[in-house]
Coordinates of C-alpha atoms in Angstrom, one line a residue:
Chain A
M18 CA 100.7 104.7 113.4
D19 CA 101.3 101.0 114.7
T20 CA 103.1 98.3 113.3
T21 CA 101.5 95.3 114.2
E22 CA 102.5 92.5 112.1
G23 CA 104.8 92.3 109.0
G24 CA 105.7 90.0 106.3
S25 CA 108.9 88.2 106.2
G26 CA 109.9 88.7 102.4
T27 CA 112.3 91.0 101.0
L28 CA 111.6 94.2 100.0
F29 CA 113.7 94.5 96.4
V30 CA 112.7 98.2 95.5
D31 CA 113.2 101.4 97.6
P32 CA 109.6 102.6 98.3
D33 CA 111.1 106.2 99.6
A34 CA 109.3 109.0 97.6
D35 CA 111.9 111.8 97.9
V36 CA 114.6 109.6 96.3
A37 CA 112.0 108.8 93.3
R38 CA 111.1 112.4 93.2
A39 CA 114.9 113.6 92.9
W40 CA 115.2 111.1 89.6
F41 CA 111.7 112.4 88.2
R42 CA 113.3 115.9 88.6
T43 CA 115.7 114.8 86.3
K44 CA 113.4 113.4 83.4
S45 CA 113.0 115.1 80.2
R46 CA 109.7 117.2 79.7
R47 CA 110.5 118.6 76.2
L48 CA 108.4 117.5 73.4
E49 CA 111.4 115.5 71.5
S50 CA 111.3 112.8 69.5
K51 CA 112.4 109.5 71.2
V52 CA 112.1 107.0 68.6
T53 CA 114.7 104.6 68.2
T54 CA 115.5 100.7 67.8
V55 CA 114.6 97.7 70.2
R56 CA 118.2 97.0 70.0
D57 CA 119.5 100.4 71.2
A58 CA 116.7 100.8 73.8
V59 CA 117.2 97.8 75.8
R60 CA 121.1 98.1 75.6
D61 CA 120.9 101.7 77.1
L62 CA 118.0 101.4 79.3
V63 CA 118.0 98.1 80.6
S64 CA 121.0 97.1 82.7
D65 CA 122.2 93.8 84.5
G66 CA 120.3 93.9 88.0
A67 CA 117.4 96.2 86.8
Y68 CA 114.3 95.7 88.1
V69 CA 111.4 95.5 85.3
G70 CA 107.9 95.8 85.3
V71 CA 106.3 94.3 82.3
G72 CA 103.0 95.7 81.0
G73 CA 100.0 93.7 79.7
F74 CA 98.5 90.7 81.0
G75 CA 100.7 87.8 80.2
T76 CA 99.4 87.1 76.6
N77 CA 97.7 90.1 76.2
R78 CA 99.6 92.9 75.2
I79 CA 102.7 92.3 76.0
P80 CA 106.1 93.6 74.9
T81 CA 107.3 90.7 73.2
S82 CA 109.8 92.2 71.0
L83 CA 111.5 93.7 74.2
L84 CA 111.8 90.6 76.5
H85 CA 113.4 88.7 73.5
E86 CA 116.0 91.5 73.0
I87 CA 116.4 91.3 76.7
V88 CA 117.4 87.4 76.4
R89 CA 119.4 88.3 72.9
Q90 CA 121.4 90.6 74.7
G91 CA 121.8 88.5 77.5
R92 CA 120.6 90.5 80.2
R93 CA 121.4 88.9 83.9
N94 CA 120.1 89.2 87.6
L95 CA 116.8 91.0 86.5
G96 CA 114.1 91.6 89.0
V97 CA 110.4 91.3 88.0
A98 CA 107.1 92.2 89.3
G99 CA 104.9 89.0 88.7
H100 CA 101.7 91.1 87.9
T101 CA 99.9 87.8 86.2
S102 CA 103.0 87.5 84.1
T103 CA 102.9 84.4 82.2
H104 CA 104.2 84.2 78.8
D105 CA 106.5 87.2 79.0
F106 CA 107.8 85.2 82.6
Q107 CA 108.4 82.4 80.5
I108 CA 110.5 84.0 78.1
L109 CA 112.6 85.8 80.5
A110 CA 113.0 82.7 82.4
A111 CA 113.8 80.7 79.7
G112 CA 116.6 83.0 78.8
G113 CA 118.2 82.9 82.0
C114 CA 117.5 86.5 82.7
I115 CA 115.7 86.7 86.3
D116 CA 116.9 86.5 89.7
R117 CA 114.5 87.9 92.4
C118 CA 110.5 88.2 91.6
D119 CA 107.8 90.0 93.4
V120 CA 105.0 87.1 92.6
A121 CA 101.4 87.8 92.7
Y122 CA 101.0 85.2 89.3
A123 CA 103.7 83.8 87.7
V124 CA 104.7 80.0 86.4
G125 CA 101.3 79.6 85.2
L126 CA 100.0 80.1 81.8
E127 CA 96.2 80.6 82.9
A128 CA 93.8 78.1 81.2
R129 CA 97.2 76.7 79.3
G130 CA 99.1 75.0 81.9
L131 CA 102.4 75.9 83.7
S132 CA 105.7 76.9 82.5
K133 CA 108.0 74.4 83.7
V134 CA 111.3 76.3 83.4
G135 CA 109.1 78.8 85.7
R136 CA 108.4 76.5 88.1
R137 CA 112.1 75.1 88.4
L138 CA 113.6 78.6 89.2
F139 CA 111.1 78.6 92.2
E140 CA 111.8 74.8 93.2
T141 CA 115.4 75.0 93.2
G142 CA 116.1 78.4 95.0
A143 CA 117.2 80.2 92.0
L144 CA 115.1 82.8 92.6
Q145 CA 114.3 85.2 95.4
V146 CA 110.4 85.2 96.0
T147 CA 108.6 87.8 97.8
E148 CA 104.6 87.1 97.4
W149 CA 101.9 89.6 96.7
T150 CA 98.7 89.6 95.0
N151 CA 97.5 91.4 91.5
A152 CA 96.0 94.3 93.3
A153 CA 98.5 94.9 95.4
L154 CA 101.1 95.2 92.8
A155 CA 98.7 97.4 90.7
W156 CA 98.5 99.6 93.9
R157 CA 102.4 99.3 94.8
Y158 CA 102.4 100.9 91.0
R159 CA 99.8 103.6 91.9
A160 CA 101.5 104.5 95.4
A161 CA 104.4 105.1 93.2
A162 CA 102.4 107.0 90.6
M163 CA 101.1 109.2 93.6
G164 CA 104.7 109.9 95.0
I165 CA 104.0 108.4 98.1
P166 CA 105.8 105.8 100.1
F167 CA 102.9 103.1 100.8
I168 CA 99.1 102.9 100.3
P169 CA 97.0 101.5 102.5
A170 CA 94.2 98.4 101.3
R171 CA 92.4 95.7 102.4
V172 CA 93.6 92.7 100.9
M173 CA 96.4 89.9 101.9
L174 CA 95.2 90.3 105.5
G175 CA 95.2 87.3 107.7
T176 CA 96.9 85.1 105.4
D177 CA 100.6 83.5 104.4
T178 CA 100.5 85.8 101.3
L179 CA 100.9 88.7 103.8
A180 CA 103.5 86.8 105.8
K181 CA 105.7 86.0 103.0
S182 CA 105.5 89.4 101.7
A183 CA 107.2 92.6 102.5
A184 CA 103.9 94.3 103.5
V185 CA 103.1 95.9 107.5
V186 CA 99.8 95.8 108.9
I187 CA 99.1 99.1 110.7
T188 CA 96.4 100.6 112.3
C189 CA 94.1 103.3 110.4
P190 CA 94.6 106.7 112.1
Y191 CA 90.9 107.4 111.7
T192 CA 88.9 104.3 112.3
G193 CA 91.1 102.0 114.2
I194 CA 90.8 99.1 111.5
P195 CA 94.1 96.9 110.5
L196 CA 95.3 97.8 106.9
V197 CA 98.2 96.6 104.9
A198 CA 100.7 99.3 104.0
L199 CA 101.7 98.6 100.4
P200 CA 105.1 99.9 99.4
A201 CA 105.8 102.2 96.5
L202 CA 106.9 99.9 93.4
Y203 CA 109.3 102.1 91.5
P204 CA 110.8 99.7 88.8
D205 CA 113.9 100.7 87.0
V206 CA 112.3 100.3 83.5
A207 CA 108.7 99.6 82.5
L208 CA 108.3 97.8 78.9
I209 CA 104.6 98.4 77.6
H210 CA 103.0 97.6 74.1
V211 CA 100.5 99.6 73.0
H212 CA 98.5 100.4 70.0
R213 CA 99.7 103.8 68.9
A214 CA 102.2 106.0 69.9
D215 CA 103.6 109.4 68.4
A216 CA 107.2 110.2 68.4
Y217 CA 107.5 112.2 71.9
G218 CA 105.6 109.0 73.3
N219 CA 101.9 109.5 73.7
C220 CA 100.2 106.5 73.8
Q221 CA 96.8 105.4 72.8
I222 CA 95.8 101.9 74.2
D223 CA 92.5 100.4 73.0
G224 CA 90.4 98.1 75.2
I225 CA 91.5 97.5 78.7
T226 CA 94.6 99.3 80.5
I227 CA 95.3 96.5 82.8
A228 CA 97.8 98.3 85.1
D229 CA 99.9 100.1 82.3
E230 CA 98.5 103.7 83.4
E231 CA 100.0 103.1 86.9
L232 CA 103.3 101.0 85.7
A233 CA 103.9 103.7 83.4
R234 CA 103.6 106.3 86.3
A235 CA 105.7 104.5 88.6
A236 CA 109.0 103.4 86.2
K237 CA 111.9 105.5 86.5
R238 CA 112.3 104.7 82.7
V239 CA 109.5 103.5 80.1
I240 CA 110.1 101.8 76.9
I241 CA 107.2 101.9 74.6
T242 CA 106.7 99.6 71.8
C243 CA 103.5 100.5 69.5
E244 CA 101.4 98.5 66.8
R245 CA 101.7 102.2 64.6
L246 CA 103.5 105.1 65.2
V247 CA 101.3 107.8 64.4
H248 CA 101.4 111.6 63.9
T249 CA 101.2 113.9 66.7
D250 CA 98.6 115.7 65.0
E251 CA 96.1 112.1 65.7
I252 CA 96.9 112.4 69.3
R253 CA 96.2 116.0 69.4
A254 CA 92.7 115.5 67.7
H255 CA 91.7 113.0 70.4
P256 CA 93.7 114.0 73.7
D257 CA 91.0 112.3 75.7
R258 CA 92.3 109.3 74.2
T259 CA 96.2 109.6 75.8
R260 CA 96.7 107.0 78.3
I261 CA 100.6 107.5 78.6
P262 CA 102.0 110.9 78.1
W263 CA 104.8 111.9 76.5
Y264 CA 106.7 113.1 79.9
L265 CA 106.9 109.4 81.2
V266 CA 108.3 107.8 78.0
D267 CA 112.0 107.6 77.1
A268 CA 112.3 105.5 74.0
V269 CA 109.3 104.8 71.4
I270 CA 109.7 102.0 68.8
E271 CA 107.5 101.0 65.9
V272 CA 106.9 97.1 65.9
P273 CA 104.0 95.8 64.1
F274 CA 102.5 92.6 65.8
G275 CA 104.6 93.3 68.8
G276 CA 102.6 91.7 71.0
Y277 CA 102.8 88.3 69.3
P278 CA 102.3 85.4 69.9
G279 CA 99.9 87.2 72.6
N280 CA 96.6 88.9 72.0
V281 CA 96.2 92.6 71.3
A282 CA 92.6 93.9 71.1
G283 CA 91.4 94.7 67.9
E284 CA 94.5 94.1 65.7
Y285 CA 95.4 90.0 66.3
F286 CA 94.4 87.0 68.6
S287 CA 97.2 84.8 70.5
D288 CA 98.7 82.0 68.5
E289 CA 97.7 78.8 70.5
E290 CA 99.6 76.8 68.2
H291 CA 103.0 78.6 68.8
L292 CA 102.2 79.1 72.8
R293 CA 101.7 75.2 72.9
A294 CA 104.9 74.6 70.9
W295 CA 106.8 76.5 73.6
M296 CA 105.0 74.8 76.4
A297 CA 105.9 71.5 74.7
A298 CA 109.6 72.6 74.6
D299 CA 109.5 73.9 78.0
T300 CA 110.0 70.3 79.6
D301 CA 113.7 70.4 80.9
D302 CA 116.8 72.9 80.5
A303 CA 117.8 71.6 77.4
S304 CA 114.8 71.7 75.5
I305 CA 113.8 75.0 76.4
T306 CA 117.5 76.6 75.8
A307 CA 117.5 75.1 72.2
F308 CA 113.9 76.5 71.5
V309 CA 114.9 79.8 72.7
D310 CA 118.4 79.8 70.7
R311 CA 116.5 78.9 67.3
H312 CA 113.5 81.3 68.2
I313 CA 115.3 84.3 69.8
R314 CA 119.0 83.7 69.7
A315 CA 119.6 82.7 66.3
T316 CA 117.2 85.5 64.6
A317 CA 118.6 88.8 64.4
D318 CA 115.3 90.6 65.5
F319 CA 111.6 90.5 66.2
G320 CA 111.0 90.6 62.6
E321 CA 113.1 87.3 61.8
Y322 CA 110.9 85.5 64.8
L323 CA 107.9 86.4 63.1
A324 CA 108.9 85.0 59.9
V325 CA 110.1 82.0 61.6
C326 CA 107.1 81.4 63.2
G327 CA 104.9 81.6 59.7
G328 CA 105.3 84.8 58.8
L329 CA 102.2 87.6 57.2
A330 CA 100.1 84.1 56.5
R331 CA 99.9 83.2 60.2
L332 CA 99.6 86.8 61.2
Q333 CA 96.7 87.4 58.8
A334 CA 95.2 84.3 60.0
L335 CA 95.0 85.4 63.4
R336 CA 94.0 88.8 62.5
A337 CA 91.0 87.0 61.2
E338 CA 90.5 85.3 64.1
E339 CA 90.4 88.3 66.4
L340 CA 88.2 90.8 63.7
M341 CA 86.5 87.9 61.8
S342 CA 85.6 84.8 63.5
I343 CA 82.9 86.2 66.1
P344 CA 79.1 86.7 64.3
R345 CA 78.0 90.3 64.6
Q346 CA 75.5 90.7 66.8
D347 CA 73.8 93.8 65.8
G348 CA 72.3 94.2 69.3
V349 CA 71.1 90.8 69.6
Q350 CA 72.8 88.8 72.9
P351 CA 74.4 86.2 71.6
Chain B
M30 CA 68.1 62.1 80.4
T31 CA 71.2 63.1 78.7
A32 CA 74.4 61.9 80.3
Y33 CA 76.8 64.6 81.8
N34 CA 80.3 64.5 83.1
T35 CA 81.2 65.6 86.4
T36 CA 82.4 69.3 85.0
E37 CA 79.8 69.8 83.2
L38 CA 77.7 69.0 86.5
M39 CA 79.7 71.4 88.9
I40 CA 79.1 74.2 85.9
C41 CA 75.3 73.7 85.6
L42 CA 75.0 73.6 89.7
A43 CA 77.1 76.5 90.1
A44 CA 75.6 79.0 87.5
R45 CA 72.0 78.3 89.4
Y46 CA 73.4 80.1 92.4
L47 CA 74.5 83.5 90.4
E48 CA 71.4 85.9 90.6
D49 CA 70.2 87.8 88.0
G50 CA 71.3 91.4 88.4
S51 CA 74.4 90.9 90.6
T52 CA 77.8 91.3 89.9
V53 CA 80.5 88.6 89.4
V54 CA 84.4 88.8 88.9
V55 CA 85.6 85.1 87.6
G56 CA 88.5 83.2 87.0
T57 CA 89.4 81.5 83.6
G58 CA 87.9 78.0 83.4
A59 CA 85.0 76.6 85.2
P60 CA 84.0 79.8 86.8
C61 CA 83.8 81.6 83.6
A62 CA 81.6 78.9 82.2
A63 CA 79.6 79.3 85.3
A64 CA 78.6 82.6 84.9
M65 CA 78.5 82.6 80.8
L66 CA 75.9 79.7 81.4
A67 CA 73.8 81.6 84.0
Q68 CA 74.1 84.7 81.8
R69 CA 71.8 82.4 79.0
V70 CA 69.7 80.5 81.4
S71 CA 68.7 82.0 84.7
A72 CA 70.7 85.5 85.0
P73 CA 70.2 87.6 81.9
G74 CA 71.4 90.7 84.0
L75 CA 74.1 88.8 85.7
M76 CA 77.1 91.5 85.1
I77 CA 80.1 89.6 84.7
M78 CA 83.2 91.5 85.3
F79 CA 86.9 90.4 84.7
E80 CA 90.0 91.5 87.1
A81 CA 91.8 92.8 83.9
G82 CA 89.5 95.7 83.6
G83 CA 86.5 93.9 81.4
V84 CA 83.3 94.5 82.5
G85 CA 79.5 93.6 81.0
A86 CA 80.8 92.0 78.0
Q87 CA 78.6 89.8 76.1
L88 CA 81.1 87.1 75.6
P89 CA 81.2 85.4 72.3
T90 CA 83.2 82.2 73.3
M91 CA 85.5 81.2 76.2
P92 CA 88.1 83.8 77.1
I93 CA 91.7 82.0 77.3
S94 CA 93.0 84.6 79.7
V95 CA 90.8 87.0 82.2
G96 CA 92.6 89.7 79.9
D97 CA 92.3 88.9 76.3
S98 CA 89.9 90.7 74.2
R99 CA 86.8 88.6 75.0
T100 CA 86.6 89.7 77.9
F101 CA 85.4 92.9 76.6
H102 CA 84.0 92.0 73.7
R103 CA 80.6 94.4 73.0
G104 CA 81.5 95.1 76.8
L105 CA 79.9 98.0 78.8
Y106 CA 83.5 99.4 80.3
A107 CA 86.8 98.5 79.4
G108 CA 89.0 99.8 82.7
S109 CA 91.6 98.7 84.3
M110 CA 92.6 96.1 86.8
A111 CA 92.7 99.2 89.8
E112 CA 89.2 100.1 88.7
I113 CA 88.0 96.0 89.2
M114 CA 89.8 95.6 92.3
E115 CA 88.3 99.4 93.8
A116 CA 84.7 98.4 92.7
C117 CA 85.4 95.1 95.0
S118 CA 86.9 97.3 98.0
R119 CA 84.1 99.8 97.8
G120 CA 81.5 96.9 98.2
M121 CA 80.1 97.2 94.7
V122 CA 80.9 93.1 93.8
D123 CA 78.3 90.6 95.1
Y124 CA 80.2 87.4 93.8
A125 CA 83.8 86.7 93.6
F126 CA 83.9 83.2 91.8
L127 CA 87.4 81.2 91.9
G128 CA 88.9 77.6 91.8
G129 CA 92.0 76.4 94.1
A130 CA 94.3 73.3 94.2
Q131 CA 93.8 72.9 97.9
I132 CA 91.0 73.9 100.4
D133 CA 90.6 73.5 104.1
P134 CA 86.9 73.6 106.2
Y135 CA 86.9 77.1 106.5
G136 CA 87.5 77.7 102.9
N137 CA 90.8 78.8 102.9
L138 CA 92.4 78.2 99.9
N139 CA 96.1 77.2 98.5
S140 CA 97.2 78.6 95.1
T141 CA 101.0 79.2 95.8
V142 CA 102.9 76.2 97.1
I143 CA 102.7 72.4 98.0
G144 CA 105.0 71.9 100.6
D145 CA 107.5 74.4 102.3
H146 CA 107.1 78.3 101.0
D147 CA 111.1 78.9 100.6
H148 CA 111.7 74.9 99.6
P149 CA 108.5 74.1 97.7
K150 CA 107.9 70.5 96.5
T151 CA 105.5 72.0 93.5
R152 CA 105.3 76.1 93.2
L153 CA 101.8 77.0 91.8
P154 CA 101.2 80.0 90.2
G155 CA 100.2 82.3 93.5
S156 CA 97.3 84.2 94.0
G157 CA 96.9 86.5 91.5
G158 CA 93.7 88.2 91.7
A159 CA 92.1 85.3 93.9
N160 CA 93.5 87.1 97.3
D161 CA 92.1 90.5 96.5
L162 CA 88.6 89.3 95.6
A163 CA 88.1 86.9 98.3
S164 CA 89.1 89.5 100.7
L165 CA 86.8 92.1 99.2
C166 CA 83.6 90.8 97.4
W167 CA 80.5 90.0 99.4
R168 CA 80.4 86.6 99.1
T169 CA 83.3 84.0 97.4
M170 CA 82.1 80.9 95.3
M171 CA 84.2 78.0 94.4
I172 CA 84.2 75.3 92.2
M173 CA 86.6 72.3 92.4
P174 CA 86.6 68.5 92.5
Q175 CA 86.4 66.9 95.4
D176 CA 89.1 64.4 97.0
A177 CA 91.2 64.0 100.1
R178 CA 94.3 65.5 98.5
R179 CA 92.3 68.7 97.9
F180 CA 90.0 68.9 101.0
V181 CA 92.7 69.0 103.7
P182 CA 92.6 69.8 107.5
R183 CA 95.4 72.3 107.0
V184 CA 96.5 74.1 103.3
D185 CA 99.9 74.2 103.0
F186 CA 99.7 78.0 102.8
V187 CA 96.9 80.2 102.9
T188 CA 97.2 81.9 99.4
T189 CA 93.5 83.3 99.9
P190 CA 91.5 84.1 102.8
G191 CA 88.3 81.9 103.6
Y192 CA 87.2 82.4 107.6
L193 CA 90.9 81.9 108.2
T194 CA 90.7 80.1 111.8
G195 CA 87.0 80.6 112.5
P196 CA 84.5 83.0 113.5
G197 CA 85.4 86.8 113.6
A198 CA 88.9 85.9 112.4
R199 CA 88.3 87.8 109.4
E200 CA 87.3 90.8 110.9
R201 CA 90.3 90.6 113.8
A202 CA 92.3 90.9 110.5
G203 CA 91.0 93.6 109.2
L204 CA 89.0 92.3 105.9
P205 CA 85.5 93.6 105.5
A206 CA 82.8 92.5 107.8
G207 CA 80.1 90.3 106.5
T208 CA 82.4 88.8 103.6
G209 CA 83.6 85.4 103.1
P210 CA 83.1 81.8 101.4
H211 CA 79.6 81.5 100.6
K212 CA 79.4 77.8 98.3
V213 CA 81.9 75.4 97.2
V214 CA 80.4 73.5 94.2
T215 CA 82.2 70.5 93.9
D216 CA 82.0 67.0 91.9
L217 CA 80.1 65.0 94.7
C218 CA 78.0 67.8 96.7
V219 CA 77.1 71.4 97.5
I220 CA 78.8 72.9 100.7
G221 CA 78.0 76.0 102.4
F222 CA 79.4 77.0 105.9
D223 CA 77.7 76.7 109.2
E224 CA 77.1 80.3 111.1
E225 CA 78.2 79.3 113.9
T226 CA 81.8 77.6 113.5
C227 CA 82.4 79.0 110.0
R228 CA 83.4 75.4 109.1
M229 CA 82.2 73.5 105.9
R230 CA 78.3 71.8 106.0
V231 CA 77.0 70.2 103.9
E232 CA 73.7 71.6 101.8
R233 CA 73.1 69.1 99.0
T234 CA 74.2 65.6 97.7
H235 CA 74.4 65.1 93.5
P236 CA 72.3 62.6 92.5
G237 CA 73.7 59.1 93.1
V238 CA 76.4 60.2 95.8
T239 CA 76.6 58.5 99.1
R240 CA 77.5 60.3 102.4
E241 CA 80.2 58.0 102.5
A242 CA 81.6 58.8 98.9
I243 CA 81.9 62.3 100.4
A244 CA 83.4 61.4 103.4
A245 CA 85.8 59.1 101.9
A246 CA 86.7 62.4 99.4
T247 CA 87.4 64.9 102.0
G248 CA 90.2 64.8 104.8
F249 CA 88.4 66.2 107.9
E250 CA 84.7 65.9 109.3
L251 CA 82.2 67.9 107.4
I252 CA 78.9 69.2 109.3
W253 CA 76.1 67.1 108.2
P254 CA 72.5 68.5 108.8
D255 CA 69.4 66.1 109.6
D256 CA 68.2 66.6 106.2
V257 CA 70.1 66.9 103.1
P258 CA 68.3 67.3 99.9
V259 CA 69.5 65.8 96.5
S260 CA 71.1 68.3 93.9
E261 CA 68.8 68.6 90.8
A262 CA 70.6 66.9 87.7
P263 CA 71.5 69.6 85.2
T264 CA 68.5 70.0 82.8
E265 CA 68.8 69.2 79.1
E266 CA 68.3 72.6 78.2
E267 CA 71.5 73.9 80.6
L268 CA 73.8 70.8 79.1
R269 CA 72.6 72.1 75.4
I270 CA 73.5 75.8 76.5
L271 CA 77.1 74.7 78.0
R272 CA 78.0 72.4 75.2
V273 CA 76.7 74.2 72.1
E274 CA 76.9 78.1 73.1
V275 CA 79.3 78.2 76.1
D276 CA 81.8 76.0 75.8
P277 CA 81.8 74.4 72.0
Y278 CA 85.8 73.4 71.8
R279 CA 85.1 71.5 75.1
Y280 CA 88.3 73.3 76.6
I281 CA 86.8 73.1 80.0
I282 CA 83.8 70.6 80.1
G283 CA 86.4 68.2 77.7
R284 CA 88.7 68.1 81.0
A285 CA 86.5 65.9 83.2

């Protein structure tokens, strides 16, 4: 295949499928309990300099407790996949944890606005940046999940997004059309929050899966936080509902409300007031650092963070907003 | 006649272009509001899709995120980002509906940086799914307010492909044939794209807006056909549904 054109961005992660296979060969397939704590999982499985893939969608089903613990333990020089990375990116940026980013969408907080601390990382050159798109990152995970070094696609072509990526343009060997070759993305560790998991790491997700099935299969290590830890019998009763099977998973921690202040479908809505408090503090380095000190570094764990943010009463209000605020339609379209 | 602001105008007029029975992937904000309005007024069978995986939701309120639980509320399918993007890539999605920070005469969009990429004056969020959707969906619709800072001869960074450098450029780059920008709905006019040159062509002016005002709000020459009709103002019914059902908290329409 001819390589006709390529992006000038840095490829942060080795796409070599045989190197990855050698790693996956050593991964345990035994049914053994992986239940641990947030503190131990981050201490043992997230090292300085690691490349991290975060599950969910910015403020939806994000693994907040793990992100906070990374800040608490002072991890440095992490790489991140900015696959609609919004509040998750804001946490890691505010914690001073990141030095490189494969960016499809970061800095933005969707309809809520922009993170200034995230923006400063890009504007001051503190971050190494390679551009991608959301589909490109999802498909890069898929290539890794398939055990192939790249996957062809028809996005990014002709744009500056391609020019600042680390992708190359190839010619289709069958039809002769130009295609973008997206390199496999094997994160060192994936952080994913799910609705239910058993002790072995079999995971159920209610609603959209975003790119989490691909991410869990691409990452060398996977840390799962779940709303509820369930008995394996519950998994075995509905094996079709297992989105992430145990052999992908290295650690499981039950963290109720673990996606707060984001939305977890069918559990609780996002805490817009608290997300606005983050934005209000996100004006300059001193202000956001003070906020992170108070909410994350000064709290021992995620339970204390939830208490600082209003505790059970606040969480019940968010549960009511998720479950009770919409009138039941009973077949009648609103 | 009920008064309306410019955001309400853009949403109401954009909604009229979404055909009943078609499929559309929408971004947050005004595009989502327009699709919701279309579903309630003229296109009850419009199938709204969100890039995070939600398909066919009966949206109870405006989603805050294109991945929040509203995006698959009473939906037909809670899928994944790959499934949505692959449906676009297969050719099954009629419309992408986007906003943007900067646009050029060929409909190329910038949502990445203002200034030089490696030393940006302002960093914006990036492509997200915009590049993918505008590459792969049959027609790309855009909503954005029109001024000379946004409508520029050259965007600082081509995040998302319009017609790139002109006729044939998309196909030469490898983008699927027959795709590209369709309409840009602004607060001043509706813009289409000239078939020969792939450059922006004014199709309708909004009520009370002069050609001079449009020229002053555009950093390049627009093509003007001899006869440019005036847009029909939002109806009472469109405005009522938009305000009461689509965006009762004025998240989007309160921004004008």
